[in-house]
Short mmCIF file of C-alpha atoms and ligand atoms in Angstrom, two decimals:
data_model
loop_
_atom_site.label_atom_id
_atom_site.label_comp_id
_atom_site.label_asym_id
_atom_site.label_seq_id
_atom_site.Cartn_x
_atom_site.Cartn_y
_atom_site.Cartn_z
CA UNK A 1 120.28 99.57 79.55
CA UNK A 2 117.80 96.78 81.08
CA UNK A 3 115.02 97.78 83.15
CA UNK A 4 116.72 96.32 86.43
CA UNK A 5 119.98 98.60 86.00
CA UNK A 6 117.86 101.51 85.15
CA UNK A 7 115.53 101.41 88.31
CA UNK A 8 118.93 101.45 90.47
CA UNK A 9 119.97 104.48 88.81
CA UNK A 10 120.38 106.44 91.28
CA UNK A 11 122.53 109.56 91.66
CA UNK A 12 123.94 108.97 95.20
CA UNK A 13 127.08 111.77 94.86
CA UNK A 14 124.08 114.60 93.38
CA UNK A 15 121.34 113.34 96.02
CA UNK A 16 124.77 113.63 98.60
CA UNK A 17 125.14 117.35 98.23
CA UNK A 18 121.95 117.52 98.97
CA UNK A 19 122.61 116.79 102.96
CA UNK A 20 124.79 119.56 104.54
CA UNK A 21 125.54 117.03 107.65
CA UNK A 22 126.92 114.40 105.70
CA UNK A 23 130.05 116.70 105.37
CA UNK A 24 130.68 116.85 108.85
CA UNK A 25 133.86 115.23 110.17
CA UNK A 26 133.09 113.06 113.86
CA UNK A 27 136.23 112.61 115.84
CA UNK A 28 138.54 113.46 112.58
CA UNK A 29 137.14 111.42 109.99
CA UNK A 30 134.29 112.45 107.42
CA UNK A 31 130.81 111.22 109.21
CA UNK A 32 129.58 107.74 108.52
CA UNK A 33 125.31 107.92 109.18
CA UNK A 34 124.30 104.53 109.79
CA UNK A 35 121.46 105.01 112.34
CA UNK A 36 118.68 105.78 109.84
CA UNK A 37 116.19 104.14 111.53
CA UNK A 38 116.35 106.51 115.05
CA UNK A 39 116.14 109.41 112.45
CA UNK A 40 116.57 110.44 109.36
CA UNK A 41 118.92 113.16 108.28
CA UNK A 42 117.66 116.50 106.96
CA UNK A 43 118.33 117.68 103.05
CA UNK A 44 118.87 121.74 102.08
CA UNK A 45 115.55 121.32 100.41
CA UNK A 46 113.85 120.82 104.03
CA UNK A 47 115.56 122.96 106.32
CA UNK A 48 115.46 125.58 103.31
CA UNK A 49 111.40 125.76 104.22
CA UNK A 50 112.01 125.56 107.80
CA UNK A 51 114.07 128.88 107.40
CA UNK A 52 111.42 129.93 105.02
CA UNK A 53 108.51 129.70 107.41
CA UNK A 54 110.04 131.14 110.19
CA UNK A 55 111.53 134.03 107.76
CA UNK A 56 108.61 134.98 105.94
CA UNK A 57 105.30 133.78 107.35
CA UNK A 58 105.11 132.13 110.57
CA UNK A 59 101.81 132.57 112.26
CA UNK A 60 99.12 130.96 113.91
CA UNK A 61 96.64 129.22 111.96
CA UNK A 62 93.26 128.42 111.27
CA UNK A 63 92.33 131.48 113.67
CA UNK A 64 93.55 134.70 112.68
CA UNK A 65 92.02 136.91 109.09
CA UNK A 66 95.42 138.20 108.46
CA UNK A 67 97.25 137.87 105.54
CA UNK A 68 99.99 135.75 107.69
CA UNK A 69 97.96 133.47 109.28
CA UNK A 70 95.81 132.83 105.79
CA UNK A 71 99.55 132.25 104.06
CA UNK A 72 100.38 129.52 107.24
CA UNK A 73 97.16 128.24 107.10
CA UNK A 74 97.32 127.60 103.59
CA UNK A 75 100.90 125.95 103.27
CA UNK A 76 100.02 123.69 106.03
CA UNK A 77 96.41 122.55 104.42
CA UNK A 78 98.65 122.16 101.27
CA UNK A 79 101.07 119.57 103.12
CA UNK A 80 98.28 117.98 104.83
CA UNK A 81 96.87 117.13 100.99
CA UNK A 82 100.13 116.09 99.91
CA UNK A 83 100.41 113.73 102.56
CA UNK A 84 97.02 112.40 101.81
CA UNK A 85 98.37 112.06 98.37
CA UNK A 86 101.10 110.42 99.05
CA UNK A 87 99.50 107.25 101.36
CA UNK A 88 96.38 107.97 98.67
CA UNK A 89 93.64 108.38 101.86
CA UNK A 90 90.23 108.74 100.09
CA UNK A 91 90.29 112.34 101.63
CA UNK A 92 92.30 115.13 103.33
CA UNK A 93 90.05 115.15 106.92
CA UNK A 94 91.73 111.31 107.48
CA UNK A 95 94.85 112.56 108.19
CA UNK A 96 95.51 114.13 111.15
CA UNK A 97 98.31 116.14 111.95
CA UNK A 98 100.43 114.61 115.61
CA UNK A 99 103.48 114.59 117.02
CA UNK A 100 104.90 111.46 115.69
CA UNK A 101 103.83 108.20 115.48
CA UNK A 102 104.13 107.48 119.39
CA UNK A 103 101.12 110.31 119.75
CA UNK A 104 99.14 108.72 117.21
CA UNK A 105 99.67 105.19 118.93
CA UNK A 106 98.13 106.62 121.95
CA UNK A 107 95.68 108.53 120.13
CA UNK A 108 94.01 105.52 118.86
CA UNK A 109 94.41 103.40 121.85
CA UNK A 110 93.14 105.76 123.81
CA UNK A 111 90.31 105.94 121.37
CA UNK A 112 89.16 102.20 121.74
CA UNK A 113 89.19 102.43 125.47
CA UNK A 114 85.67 103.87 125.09
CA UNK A 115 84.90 100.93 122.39
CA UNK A 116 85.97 97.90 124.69
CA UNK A 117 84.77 95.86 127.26
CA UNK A 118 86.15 93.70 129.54
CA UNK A 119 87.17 90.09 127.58
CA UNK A 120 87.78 91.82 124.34
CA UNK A 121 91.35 90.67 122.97
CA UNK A 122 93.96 92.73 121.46
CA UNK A 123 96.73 91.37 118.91
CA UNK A 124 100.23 92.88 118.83
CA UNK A 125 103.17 91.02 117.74
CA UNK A 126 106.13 89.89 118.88
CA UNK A 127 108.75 92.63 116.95
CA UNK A 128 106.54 95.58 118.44
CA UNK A 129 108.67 98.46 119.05
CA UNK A 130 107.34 99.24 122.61
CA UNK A 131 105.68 102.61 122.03
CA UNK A 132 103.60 100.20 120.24
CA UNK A 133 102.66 97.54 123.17
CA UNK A 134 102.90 99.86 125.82
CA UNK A 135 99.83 102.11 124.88
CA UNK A 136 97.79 98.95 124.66
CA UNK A 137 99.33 97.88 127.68
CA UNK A 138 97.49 100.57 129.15
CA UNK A 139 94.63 100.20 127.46
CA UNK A 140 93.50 96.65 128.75
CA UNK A 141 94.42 97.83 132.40
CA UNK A 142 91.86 100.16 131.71
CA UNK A 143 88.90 98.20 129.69
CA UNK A 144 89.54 94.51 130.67
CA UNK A 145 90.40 93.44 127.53
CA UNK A 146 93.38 91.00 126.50
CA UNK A 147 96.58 91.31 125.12
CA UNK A 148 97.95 88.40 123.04
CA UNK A 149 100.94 88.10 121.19
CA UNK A 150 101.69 86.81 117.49
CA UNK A 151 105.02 85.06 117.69
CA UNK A 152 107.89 85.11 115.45
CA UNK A 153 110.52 82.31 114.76
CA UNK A 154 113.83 82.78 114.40
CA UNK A 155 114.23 84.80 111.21
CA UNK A 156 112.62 87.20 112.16
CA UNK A 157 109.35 86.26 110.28
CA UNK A 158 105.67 86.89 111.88
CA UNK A 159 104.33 82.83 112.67
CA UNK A 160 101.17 83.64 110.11
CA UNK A 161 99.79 79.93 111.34
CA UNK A 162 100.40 81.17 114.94
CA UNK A 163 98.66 84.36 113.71
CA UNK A 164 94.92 82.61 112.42
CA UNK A 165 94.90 80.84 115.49
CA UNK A 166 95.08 83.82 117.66
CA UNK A 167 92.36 85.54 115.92
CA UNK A 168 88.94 85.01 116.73
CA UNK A 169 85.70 87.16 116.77
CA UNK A 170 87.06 88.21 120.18
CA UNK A 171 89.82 89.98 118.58
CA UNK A 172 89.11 93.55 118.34
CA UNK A 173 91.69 95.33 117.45
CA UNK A 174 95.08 93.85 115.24
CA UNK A 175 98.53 96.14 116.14
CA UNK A 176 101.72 95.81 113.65
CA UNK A 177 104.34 97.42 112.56
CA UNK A 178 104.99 97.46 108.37
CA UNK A 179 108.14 96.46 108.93
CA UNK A 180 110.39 95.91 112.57
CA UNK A 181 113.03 98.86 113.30
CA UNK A 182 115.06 96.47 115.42
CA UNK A 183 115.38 93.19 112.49
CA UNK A 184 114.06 95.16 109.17
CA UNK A 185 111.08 92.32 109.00
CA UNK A 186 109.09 93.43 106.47
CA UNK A 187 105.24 92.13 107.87
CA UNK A 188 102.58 90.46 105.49
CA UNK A 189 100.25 93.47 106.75
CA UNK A 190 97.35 93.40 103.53
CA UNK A 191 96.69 89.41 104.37
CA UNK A 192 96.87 89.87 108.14
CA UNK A 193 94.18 93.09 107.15
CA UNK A 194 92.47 91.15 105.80
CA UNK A 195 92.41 88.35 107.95
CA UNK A 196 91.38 90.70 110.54
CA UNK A 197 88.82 92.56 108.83
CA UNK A 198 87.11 88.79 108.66
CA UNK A 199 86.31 89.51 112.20
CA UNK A 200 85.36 92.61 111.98
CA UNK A 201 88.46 93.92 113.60
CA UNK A 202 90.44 96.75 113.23
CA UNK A 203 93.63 97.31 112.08
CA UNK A 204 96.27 99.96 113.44
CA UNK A 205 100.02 99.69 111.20
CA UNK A 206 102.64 100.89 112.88
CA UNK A 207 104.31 102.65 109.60
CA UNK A 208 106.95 104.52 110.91
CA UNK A 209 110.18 102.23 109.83
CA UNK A 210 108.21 101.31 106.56
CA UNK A 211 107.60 104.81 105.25
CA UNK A 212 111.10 106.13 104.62
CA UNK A 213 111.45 103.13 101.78
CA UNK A 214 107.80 101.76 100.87
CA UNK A 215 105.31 104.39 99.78
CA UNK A 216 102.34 102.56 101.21
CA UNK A 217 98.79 102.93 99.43
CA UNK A 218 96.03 103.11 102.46
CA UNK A 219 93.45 102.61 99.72
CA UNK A 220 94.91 99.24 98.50
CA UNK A 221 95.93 97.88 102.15
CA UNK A 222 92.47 98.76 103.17
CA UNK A 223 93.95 99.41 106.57
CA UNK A 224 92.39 100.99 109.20
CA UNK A 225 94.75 103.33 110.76
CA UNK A 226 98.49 103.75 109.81
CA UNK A 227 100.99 106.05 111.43
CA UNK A 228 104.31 107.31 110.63
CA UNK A 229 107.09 109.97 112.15
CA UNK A 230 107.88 112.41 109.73
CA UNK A 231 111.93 112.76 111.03
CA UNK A 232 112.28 109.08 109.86
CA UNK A 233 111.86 109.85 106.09
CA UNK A 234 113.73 113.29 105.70
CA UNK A 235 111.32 115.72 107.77
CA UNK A 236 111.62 117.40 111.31
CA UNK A 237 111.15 115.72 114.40
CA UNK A 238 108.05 116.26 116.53
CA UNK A 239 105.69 115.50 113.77
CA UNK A 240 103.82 112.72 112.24
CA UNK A 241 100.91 111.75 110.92
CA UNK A 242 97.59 109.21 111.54
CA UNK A 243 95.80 108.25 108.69
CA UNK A 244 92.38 106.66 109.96
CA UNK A 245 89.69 105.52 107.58
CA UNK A 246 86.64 108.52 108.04
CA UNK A 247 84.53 105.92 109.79
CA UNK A 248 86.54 104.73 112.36
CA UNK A 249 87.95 108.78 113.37
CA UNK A 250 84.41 109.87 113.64
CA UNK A 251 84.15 106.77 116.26
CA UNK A 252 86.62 107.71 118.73
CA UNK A 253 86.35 110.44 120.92
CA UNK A 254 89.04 113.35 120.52
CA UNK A 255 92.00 112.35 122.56
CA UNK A 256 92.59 115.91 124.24
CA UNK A 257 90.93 118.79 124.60
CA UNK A 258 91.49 122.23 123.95
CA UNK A 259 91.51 125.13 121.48
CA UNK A 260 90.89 123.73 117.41
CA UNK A 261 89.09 120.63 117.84
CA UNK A 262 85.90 122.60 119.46
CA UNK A 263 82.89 123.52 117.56
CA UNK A 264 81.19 125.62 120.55
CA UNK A 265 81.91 126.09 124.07
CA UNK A 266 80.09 126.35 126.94
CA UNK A 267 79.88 125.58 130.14
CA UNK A 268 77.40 123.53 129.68
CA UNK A 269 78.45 121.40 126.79
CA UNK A 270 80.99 121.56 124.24
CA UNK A 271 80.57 120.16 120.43
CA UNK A 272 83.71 118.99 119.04
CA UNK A 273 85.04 120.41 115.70
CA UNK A 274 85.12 118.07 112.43
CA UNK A 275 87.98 116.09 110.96
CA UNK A 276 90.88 116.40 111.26
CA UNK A 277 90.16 118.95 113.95
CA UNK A 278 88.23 117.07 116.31
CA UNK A 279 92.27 115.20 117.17
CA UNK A 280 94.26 118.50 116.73
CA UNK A 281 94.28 119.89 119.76
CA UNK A 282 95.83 123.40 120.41
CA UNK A 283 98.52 124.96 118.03
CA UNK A 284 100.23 122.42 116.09
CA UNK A 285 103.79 121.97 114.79
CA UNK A 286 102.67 124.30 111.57
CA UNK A 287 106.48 124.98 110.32
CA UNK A 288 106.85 120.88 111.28
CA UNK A 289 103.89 119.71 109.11
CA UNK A 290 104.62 122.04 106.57
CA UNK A 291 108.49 120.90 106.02
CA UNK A 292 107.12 117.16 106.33
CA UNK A 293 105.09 117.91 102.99
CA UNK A 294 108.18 119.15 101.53
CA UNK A 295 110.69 116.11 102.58
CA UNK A 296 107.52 114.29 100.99
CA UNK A 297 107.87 115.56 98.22
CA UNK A 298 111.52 115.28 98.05
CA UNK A 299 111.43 111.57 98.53
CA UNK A 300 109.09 111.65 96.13
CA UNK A 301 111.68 113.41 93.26
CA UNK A 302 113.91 110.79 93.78
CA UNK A 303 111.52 107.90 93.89
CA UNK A 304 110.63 105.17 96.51
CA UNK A 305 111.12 102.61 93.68
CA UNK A 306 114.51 103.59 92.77
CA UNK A 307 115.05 104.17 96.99
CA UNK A 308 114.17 100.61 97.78
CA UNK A 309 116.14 98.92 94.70
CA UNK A 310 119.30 101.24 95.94
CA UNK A 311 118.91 100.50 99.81
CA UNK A 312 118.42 96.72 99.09
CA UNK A 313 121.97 96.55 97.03
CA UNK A 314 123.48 98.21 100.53
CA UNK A 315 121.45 95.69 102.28
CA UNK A 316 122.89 93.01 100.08
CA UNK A 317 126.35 94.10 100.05
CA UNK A 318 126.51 94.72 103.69
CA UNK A 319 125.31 91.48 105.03
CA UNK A 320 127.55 89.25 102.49
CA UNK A 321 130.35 91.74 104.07
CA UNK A 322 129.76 91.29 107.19
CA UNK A 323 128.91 87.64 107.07
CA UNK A 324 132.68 87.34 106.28
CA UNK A 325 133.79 88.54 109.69
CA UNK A 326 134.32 85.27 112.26
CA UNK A 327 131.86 84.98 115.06
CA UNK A 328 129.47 87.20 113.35
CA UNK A 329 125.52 86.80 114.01
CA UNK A 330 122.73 88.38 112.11
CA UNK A 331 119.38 88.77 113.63
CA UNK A 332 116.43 88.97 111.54
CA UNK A 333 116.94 87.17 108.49
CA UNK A 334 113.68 87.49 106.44
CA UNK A 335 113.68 87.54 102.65
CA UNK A 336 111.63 90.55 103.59
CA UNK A 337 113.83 93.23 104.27
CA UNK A 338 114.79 96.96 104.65
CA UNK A 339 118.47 98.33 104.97
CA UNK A 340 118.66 97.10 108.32
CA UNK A 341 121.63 94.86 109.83
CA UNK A 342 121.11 93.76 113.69
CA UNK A 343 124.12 91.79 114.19
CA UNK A 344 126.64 90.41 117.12
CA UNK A 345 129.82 89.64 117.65
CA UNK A 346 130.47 86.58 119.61
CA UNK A 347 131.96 86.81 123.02
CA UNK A 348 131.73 91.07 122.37
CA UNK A 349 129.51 93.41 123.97
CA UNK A 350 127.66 95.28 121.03
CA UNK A 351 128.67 98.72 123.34
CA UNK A 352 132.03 98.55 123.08
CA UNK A 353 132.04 98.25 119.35
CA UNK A 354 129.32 100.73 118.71
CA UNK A 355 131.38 103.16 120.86
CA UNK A 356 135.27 102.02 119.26
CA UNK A 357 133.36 102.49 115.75
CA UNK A 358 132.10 105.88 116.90
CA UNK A 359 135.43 106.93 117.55
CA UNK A 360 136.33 106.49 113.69
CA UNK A 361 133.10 108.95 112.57
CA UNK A 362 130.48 106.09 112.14
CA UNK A 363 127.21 106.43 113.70
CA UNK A 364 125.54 103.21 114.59
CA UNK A 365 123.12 102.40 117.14
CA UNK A 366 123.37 100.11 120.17
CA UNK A 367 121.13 98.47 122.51
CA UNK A 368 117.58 97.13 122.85
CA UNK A 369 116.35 99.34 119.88
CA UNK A 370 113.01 100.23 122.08
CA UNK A 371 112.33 96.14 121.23
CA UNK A 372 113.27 94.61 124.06
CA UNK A 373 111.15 91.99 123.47
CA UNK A 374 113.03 90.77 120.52
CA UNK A 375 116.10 90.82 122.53
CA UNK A 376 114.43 88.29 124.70
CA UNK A 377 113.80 86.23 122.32
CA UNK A 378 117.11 85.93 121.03
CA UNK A 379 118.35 86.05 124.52
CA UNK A 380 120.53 88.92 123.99
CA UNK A 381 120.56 92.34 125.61
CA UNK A 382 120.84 93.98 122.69
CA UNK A 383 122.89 94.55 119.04
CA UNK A 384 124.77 96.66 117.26
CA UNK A 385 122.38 98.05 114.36
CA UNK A 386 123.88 99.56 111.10
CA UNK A 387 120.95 100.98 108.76
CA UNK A 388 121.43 102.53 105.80
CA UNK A 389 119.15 105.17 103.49
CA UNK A 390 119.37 105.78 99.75
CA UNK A 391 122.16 108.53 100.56
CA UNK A 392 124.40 106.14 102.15
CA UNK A 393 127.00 104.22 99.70
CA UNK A 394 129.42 101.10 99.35
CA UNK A 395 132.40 103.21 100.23
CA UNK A 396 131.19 103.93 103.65
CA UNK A 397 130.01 100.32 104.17
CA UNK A 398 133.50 99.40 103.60
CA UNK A 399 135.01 101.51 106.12
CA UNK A 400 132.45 100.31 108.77
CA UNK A 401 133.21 97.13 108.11
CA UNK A 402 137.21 98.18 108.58
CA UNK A 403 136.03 100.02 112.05
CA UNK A 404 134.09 96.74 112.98
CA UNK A 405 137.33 94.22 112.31
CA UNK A 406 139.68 96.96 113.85
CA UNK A 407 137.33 96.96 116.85
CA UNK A 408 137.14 93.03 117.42
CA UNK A 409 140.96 93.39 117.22
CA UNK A 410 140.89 96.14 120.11
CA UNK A 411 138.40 93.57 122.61
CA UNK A 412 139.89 90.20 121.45
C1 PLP B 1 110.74 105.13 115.52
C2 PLP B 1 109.66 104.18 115.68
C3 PLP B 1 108.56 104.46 116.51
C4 PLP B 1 108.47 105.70 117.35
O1 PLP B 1 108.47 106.85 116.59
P1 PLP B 1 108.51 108.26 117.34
O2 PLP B 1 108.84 109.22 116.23
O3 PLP B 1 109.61 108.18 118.35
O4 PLP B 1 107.18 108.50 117.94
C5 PLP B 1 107.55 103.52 116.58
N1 PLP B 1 107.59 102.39 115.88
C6 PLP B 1 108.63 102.08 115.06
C7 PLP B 1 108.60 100.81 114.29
C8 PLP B 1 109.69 102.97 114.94
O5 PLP B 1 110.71 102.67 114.14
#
């Protein structure tokens, strides 16, 4: 066997069984899951520890000397290292527990409000999803500073020229997601971190559409903060992670207040606790961050190497299938990819079809995709958006693309 065919080798119909909700039938016909990047679905091996912690040991943590709460406390300091493992942070206190990657958007934007002044400019770019633009939205109404935006052209590809122009030592702070949820873009992020860090300006990745197929290395990216939802790569929803670099965390000021990130209390003055704590704020989603470290490590079994060879083959097959259907368009074309197909149908509202191909079990998404942005760009109010995870196969790309031709029958 050649190296290529043995990196691919992976055993969709064993990794199948492994999902109890991918034998579910939708309106009479076996369930098609094509809207992996909204959420991820959930294997026995996860939901077995989310039975498991409410079963056997669910308690508060970090508080109590009970034999319960030790047992919590210790599972969920376990899946915070594994995490840290996983991205490879330097050390466990840089990540911080959250409640998805929206929270730790804010968390850090609300951060630099106390490290800006008025003038200062902020880069997003143009593919942001908007929990990403609208936190830093907020954040120049409050300090004064200045949002620009790094264009993209019609691929679908970040304008790097466009992108050293924009920066300058003004430029504070550099937003991006790893790679787009509504075109798949995969973004140059280590040179634009490093471009960045040539001004001295930080750098927060918006990881959450990356993480389910590229096991990013903090260390290597040198990246400054970098957030990710754990119910996008096989975990629960309601709980995510922030990795920040040690220095910049101990910067910010804690983003709420409450129980666990205090030190001491008084009236007069309150000292906050250390990292992590100092940003986890009252009782967390223990069972949440505890089953994340397990869908870690089942991603992990399987391999992000043999994940990303696999998805690209889908990604491969389903575009040259698709491409063969009249009238079709394909946004976000980048070399770049993940297993994600934003197309059109000329003269066809991208509703209708997601809703004819829902009637035949296939779950796709419809509409803006939170990126409105991008839909402006490409004039459109929004596409039909099929993507596909490493337990997804061929056969079910086929009948989608059935569903899609017998739907542009229906509308024609
Ligand atoms: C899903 C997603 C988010 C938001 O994640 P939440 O889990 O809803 O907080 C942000 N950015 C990108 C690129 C996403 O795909």
């Amino acid at each position: 066997m050649s190296l290529a065919t043995e990196k691919i080798s992976l055993d969709v119909e064993k990794i199948r069984k492994d999902f109890p909700i991918l034998k579910r039938e939708i309106n009479g016909y076996p369930l098609v899951y094509f809207d992996n990047a909204a959420t991820s679905q959930t294997p026995q091996q996860v939901i077995d520890v989310i039975v498991d912690y409410y079963s056997n040991y669910n308690a508060n943590i970090h508080r109590g000397v009970h034999s319960l709460s030790q047992e919590a406390t210790d599972k969920y300091e376990t899946a915070r290292r594994k995490i840290q493992q996983h991205f490879n942070a330097a050390n466990p206190e840089e990540i911080i527990f959250t409640s998805g990657t929206t929270h730790g958007i804010n968390l850090v934007a609300n951060g630099f409000s106390a490290l800006l002044e008025a003038g200062d400019e902020i880069l997003v770019s143009a593919m942001e999803h908007h929990s990403n633009i609208v936190p830093w939205q907020m954040l120049c109404e409050k300090t004064g500073a200045v949002l620009k935006v790094i264009p993209m052209n019609q691929e679908g590809e970040l304008i790097y020229s466009s992108f050293e122009e924009l920066i300058s030592e003004k430029t504070k702070v550099v937003f991006l997601n790893h790679v787009s949820n509504a075109l798949g873009t995969i973004n140059p992020i280590k040179e634009i971190i490093k471009k960045a860090h040539s001004v001295d300006a930080a750098v927060l990745i918006d990881g959450a559409q990356a993480a389910p197929h590229i096991k990013a290395d903090v260390q290597e990216l040198d990246v400054d903060f970098y957030v990710v939802s754990a119910h996008k790569m096989c975990g629960p929803t309601g709980v995510g992670v922030l990795y920040g670099k040690k220095k910049w965390l101990e910067k910010l000021p804690p983003y709420q207040g409450g129980g666990e990130m205090i030190s001491t209390v008084t009236f007069e003055k309150t000292t906050y606790a250390d990292l992590p704590h100092k940003f986890e704020a009252g009782t967390p989603n223990i069972c949440g961050g505890i089953a994340f470290g397990a869908a870690i490590d089942y991603m992990n079994k399987i391999g992000f190497d043999k994940i990303a060879a696999y998805e690209k083959e889908l990604l491969d097959y389903g575009t040259s299938k698709l491409l063969e259907i009249e009238g079709m368009q394909i946004y976000g074309i980048s070399r770049d990819k993940t297993a994600v197909i934003s197309f059109n149908i000329e003269g066809l509202h991208p509703y209708d079809i997601g809703t004819l191909v829902d009637k035949m079990g296939i779950a796709v998404r419809t509409g803006h995709h939170c990126a409105q942005p991008v839909m402006d760009f490409y004039n459109i109010p929004g596409t039909i958006r099929a993507s596909f995870s490493f337990y997804n196969t061929k056969t079910e790309i086929d009948r989608f693309i059935e569903a899609v031709k017998k739907a542009k029958a229906m509308l024609s």
